[in-house]
mmCIF file of C-alpha atoms in Angstrom:
data_model
loop_
_atom_site.group_PDB
_atom_site.id
_atom_site.type_symbol
_atom_site.label_atom_id
_atom_site.label_comp_id
_atom_site.label_asym_id
_atom_site.label_seq_id
_atom_site.Cartn_x
_atom_site.Cartn_y
_atom_site.Cartn_z
ATOM 1 C CA MET A 3 0.073 -0.020 -0.128
ATOM 2 C CA ASN A 4 1.290 3.547 -0.833
ATOM 3 C CA LEU A 5 0.548 7.297 -1.393
ATOM 4 C CA SER A 6 0.351 7.736 -5.195
ATOM 5 C CA SER A 7 -0.203 11.694 -4.534
ATOM 6 C CA MET A 8 -0.100 14.333 -1.894
ATOM 7 C CA ASP A 9 -0.794 18.018 -2.752
ATOM 8 C CA PHE A 10 -0.518 20.636 -0.122
ATOM 9 C CA THR A 11 -1.960 23.785 -0.998
ATOM 10 C CA VAL A 12 -1.720 26.794 1.218
ATOM 11 C CA LEU A 13 -4.884 28.869 1.577
ATOM 12 C CA ASN A 14 -3.398 31.560 4.238
ATOM 13 C CA ILE A 15 -0.120 32.292 5.597
ATOM 14 C CA THR A 16 1.432 34.215 8.295
ATOM 15 C CA GLU A 17 4.319 33.913 10.714
ATOM 16 C CA THR A 18 2.787 31.393 13.008
ATOM 17 C CA ARG A 19 -0.480 30.121 11.610
ATOM 18 C CA LEU A 20 -1.369 28.387 8.081
ATOM 19 C CA SER A 21 -4.432 27.352 6.693
ATOM 20 C CA ALA A 22 -4.371 24.925 3.536
ATOM 21 C CA LYS A 23 -5.933 21.911 1.295
ATOM 22 C CA TRP A 24 -4.624 18.879 1.523
ATOM 23 C CA ASP A 25 -5.306 16.014 -1.245
ATOM 24 C CA LEU A 26 -4.348 12.403 -1.503
ATOM 25 C CA SER A 27 -4.801 9.193 -3.279
ATOM 26 C CA ILE A 28 -4.368 5.818 -1.960
ATOM 27 C CA ARG A 29 -3.322 3.148 -4.098
ATOM 28 C CA ILE A 30 -5.100 -0.094 -2.715
ATOM 29 C CA PRO A 31 -3.166 -3.512 -3.934
ATOM 30 C CA GLY A 32 -5.471 -5.543 -5.648
ATOM 31 C CA ASP A 33 -5.254 -9.018 -3.303
ATOM 32 C CA LEU A 34 -6.229 -6.442 -0.639
ATOM 33 C CA SER A 35 -9.845 -5.748 -2.013
ATOM 34 C CA GLY A 36 -12.853 -7.812 -1.560
ATOM 35 C CA TYR A 37 -11.066 -9.886 1.362
ATOM 36 C CA TYR A 38 -9.503 -7.546 3.797
ATOM 37 C CA ILE A 39 -10.664 -4.033 2.694
ATOM 38 C CA CYS A 40 -14.483 -3.734 1.761
ATOM 39 C CA LEU A 41 -15.754 -3.088 -1.646
ATOM 40 C CA GLN A 42 -17.653 -0.148 -0.331
ATOM 41 C CA GLY A 43 -17.151 1.293 2.972
ATOM 42 C CA ASP A 44 -15.137 4.686 4.426
ATOM 43 C CA VAL A 45 -11.722 6.028 4.580
ATOM 44 C CA GLN A 46 -10.220 8.458 7.022
ATOM 45 C CA THR A 47 -7.331 10.152 6.945
ATOM 46 C CA SER A 48 -4.844 12.108 9.264
ATOM 47 C CA LEU A 49 -1.901 14.922 8.556
ATOM 48 C CA LEU A 50 0.940 14.338 10.995
ATOM 49 C CA TYR A 51 3.795 16.993 11.533
ATOM 50 C CA LYS A 52 6.573 15.533 13.661
ATOM 51 C CA ASN A 53 4.126 12.949 15.492
ATOM 52 C CA VAL A 54 1.573 15.980 15.954
ATOM 53 C CA THR A 55 -1.755 15.192 14.423
ATOM 54 C CA LEU A 56 -2.727 18.590 12.907
ATOM 55 C CA ALA A 57 -6.061 17.493 10.992
ATOM 56 C CA THR A 58 -8.296 14.385 10.559
ATOM 57 C CA SER A 59 -10.718 14.374 7.793
ATOM 58 C CA SER A 60 -14.331 13.276 8.159
ATOM 59 C CA PRO A 61 -14.796 9.801 7.017
ATOM 60 C CA GLN A 62 -15.370 9.710 3.374
ATOM 61 C CA LYS A 63 -17.289 7.058 1.742
ATOM 62 C CA TYR A 64 -15.996 5.030 -1.289
ATOM 63 C CA TYR A 65 -17.960 2.961 -3.595
ATOM 64 C CA ASN A 66 -17.219 -0.290 -6.086
ATOM 65 C CA LEU A 67 -14.087 -1.308 -5.511
ATOM 66 C CA GLN A 68 -12.895 -4.119 -8.137
ATOM 67 C CA PRO A 69 -11.502 -7.436 -6.148
ATOM 68 C CA GLY A 70 -8.282 -8.472 -7.879
ATOM 69 C CA TRP A 71 -7.647 -4.984 -9.376
ATOM 70 C CA PRO A 72 -5.252 -2.227 -7.791
ATOM 71 C CA GLN A 73 -6.844 1.005 -7.208
ATOM 72 C CA LEU A 74 -6.817 4.749 -6.084
ATOM 73 C CA LEU A 75 -9.107 6.435 -3.544
ATOM 74 C CA MET A 76 -8.951 10.053 -2.867
ATOM 75 C CA VAL A 77 -9.398 11.673 0.319
ATOM 76 C CA SER A 78 -9.203 15.847 0.761
ATOM 77 C CA ALA A 79 -9.294 17.745 3.850
ATOM 78 C CA LEU A 80 -9.294 21.365 5.036
ATOM 79 C CA VAL A 81 -6.627 22.246 7.923
ATOM 80 C CA SER A 82 -7.785 25.341 9.603
ATOM 81 C CA ASP A 83 -5.358 28.130 11.396
ATOM 82 C CA GLU A 84 -6.620 26.864 14.504
ATOM 83 C CA ASP A 85 -5.392 23.497 13.620
ATOM 84 C CA ILE A 86 -1.868 24.847 12.972
ATOM 85 C CA SER A 87 -0.899 27.697 14.806
ATOM 86 C CA GLY A 88 1.548 28.333 17.798
ATOM 87 C CA SER A 89 4.847 26.586 18.023
ATOM 88 C CA ILE A 90 4.027 23.867 15.214
ATOM 89 C CA GLY A 91 2.855 26.833 12.381
ATOM 90 C CA LYS A 92 5.897 28.361 13.044
ATOM 91 C CA ASN A 93 7.885 25.586 12.235
ATOM 92 C CA ILE A 94 6.208 24.776 9.321
ATOM 93 C CA VAL A 95 6.197 28.314 7.937
ATOM 94 C CA GLU A 96 9.958 28.377 8.717
ATOM 95 C CA ASP A 97 9.896 24.989 6.821
ATOM 96 C CA ILE A 98 8.073 26.507 3.771
ATOM 97 C CA LYS A 99 10.187 30.230 3.671
ATOM 98 C CA ASN A 100 13.701 28.798 4.351
ATOM 99 C CA GLN A 101 13.455 25.299 2.762
ATOM 100 C CA LYS A 102 10.997 25.174 0.054
ATOM 101 C CA GLU A 103 9.407 21.887 1.690
ATOM 102 C CA VAL A 104 7.875 20.357 4.346
ATOM 103 C CA GLN A 105 7.955 16.688 5.829
ATOM 104 C CA PHE A 106 4.344 15.166 6.999
ATOM 105 C CA GLU A 107 3.226 11.872 7.711
ATOM 106 C CA SER A 108 -0.424 10.419 7.097
ATOM 107 C CA ARG A 109 -2.279 7.598 8.324
ATOM 108 C CA PHE A 110 -5.788 6.102 7.263
ATOM 109 C CA SER A 111 -8.301 3.732 8.105
ATOM 110 C CA LEU A 112 -10.530 2.013 5.348
ATOM 111 C CA THR A 113 -13.638 -0.213 6.265
ATOM 112 C CA ASP A 114 -12.336 -3.681 7.500
ATOM 113 C CA CYS A 115 -14.736 -6.743 5.928
ATOM 114 C CA ARG A 116 -13.331 -9.788 7.914
ATOM 115 C CA GLU A 117 -15.595 -11.598 10.471
ATOM 116 C CA GLU A 118 -14.357 -10.545 14.106
ATOM 117 C CA THR A 119 -12.693 -7.418 13.702
ATOM 118 C CA ILE A 120 -13.358 -4.046 15.235
ATOM 119 C CA GLY A 121 -14.044 -2.779 11.742
ATOM 120 C CA VAL A 122 -11.287 -0.829 10.341
ATOM 121 C CA ILE A 123 -7.762 -1.768 9.178
ATOM 122 C CA ASN A 124 -5.200 1.002 10.191
ATOM 123 C CA TYR A 125 -2.423 1.925 8.019
ATOM 124 C CA ALA A 126 0.508 4.632 8.904
ATOM 125 C CA CYS A 127 2.775 6.199 5.999
ATOM 126 C CA ARG A 128 6.294 6.948 5.683
ATOM 127 C CA GLU A 129 7.349 10.529 6.389
ATOM 128 C CA VAL A 130 6.897 12.118 2.781
ATOM 129 C CA THR A 131 8.720 15.509 1.918
ATOM 130 C CA LEU A 132 6.395 18.058 -0.325
ATOM 131 C CA ARG A 133 8.316 20.630 -2.162
ATOM 132 C CA PHE A 134 6.976 23.958 -3.387
ATOM 133 C CA GLU A 135 7.127 24.808 -6.854
ATOM 134 C CA PRO A 136 9.358 27.292 -8.075
ATOM 135 C CA GLY A 137 8.839 30.921 -7.060
ATOM 136 C CA SER A 138 5.743 29.993 -4.700
ATOM 137 C CA GLU A 139 4.997 29.204 -0.937
ATOM 138 C CA MET A 140 1.205 28.122 -2.075
ATOM 139 C CA LYS A 141 1.350 25.277 -3.459
ATOM 140 C CA ALA A 142 3.655 21.645 -2.806
ATOM 141 C CA LYS A 143 3.838 18.082 -4.048
ATOM 142 C CA VAL A 144 5.351 15.143 -3.224
ATOM 143 C CA PHE A 145 9.434 14.963 -3.923
ATOM 144 C CA GLY A 146 11.404 11.941 -4.227
ATOM 145 C CA LYS A 147 9.737 8.382 -3.505
ATOM 146 C CA HIS A 148 6.183 7.893 -2.704
ATOM 147 C CA PRO A 149 5.848 6.892 0.870
ATOM 148 C CA LYS A 150 5.022 3.217 2.104
ATOM 149 C CA CYS A 151 1.744 2.562 4.204
ATOM 150 C CA LYS A 152 2.076 -0.449 6.524
ATOM 151 C CA ARG A 153 -0.817 -1.735 8.615
ATOM 152 C CA PHE A 154 -0.571 -0.398 12.483
ATOM 153 C CA PHE A 155 -2.411 -1.442 15.678
ATOM 154 C CA LEU A 156 -4.142 0.715 18.137
ATOM 155 C CA ASP A 157 -4.088 -0.499 21.776
ATOM 156 C CA HIS A 158 -7.529 -1.494 21.720
ATOM 157 C CA GLN A 159 -7.213 -4.109 19.072
#
């Protein structure tokens, strides 16, 4: 499982705060669709910076995954300046202004179709570097390798 793409678009920026739109595409391998991951269900994602959760999307429905075929799920979320403020916001703004890139992690959960489970499968994706377009502090895309995502277990699983 990996992230096919991640885009981060800054909507508003000050010295210590920013608001942004975050879009990602998750590649679901064909061997997971239908047995582990339901063909219809919910996907929910979280955006993290240095192990701090900045935002979690609302659960978003997906439909008609095809068993045996790799597919993409697309998820979007808005990150408000209340989510990214204070020292975290200042660090992200400094990364954007000084390095023209920022590193984020993602986590997501998908509806689990196996019997006797808690109903979701959780995945954590390695840190990804998002580089801003030349001359811009507004739009960033994945730079380098697309991160792999591995299943992880919460304490209550």
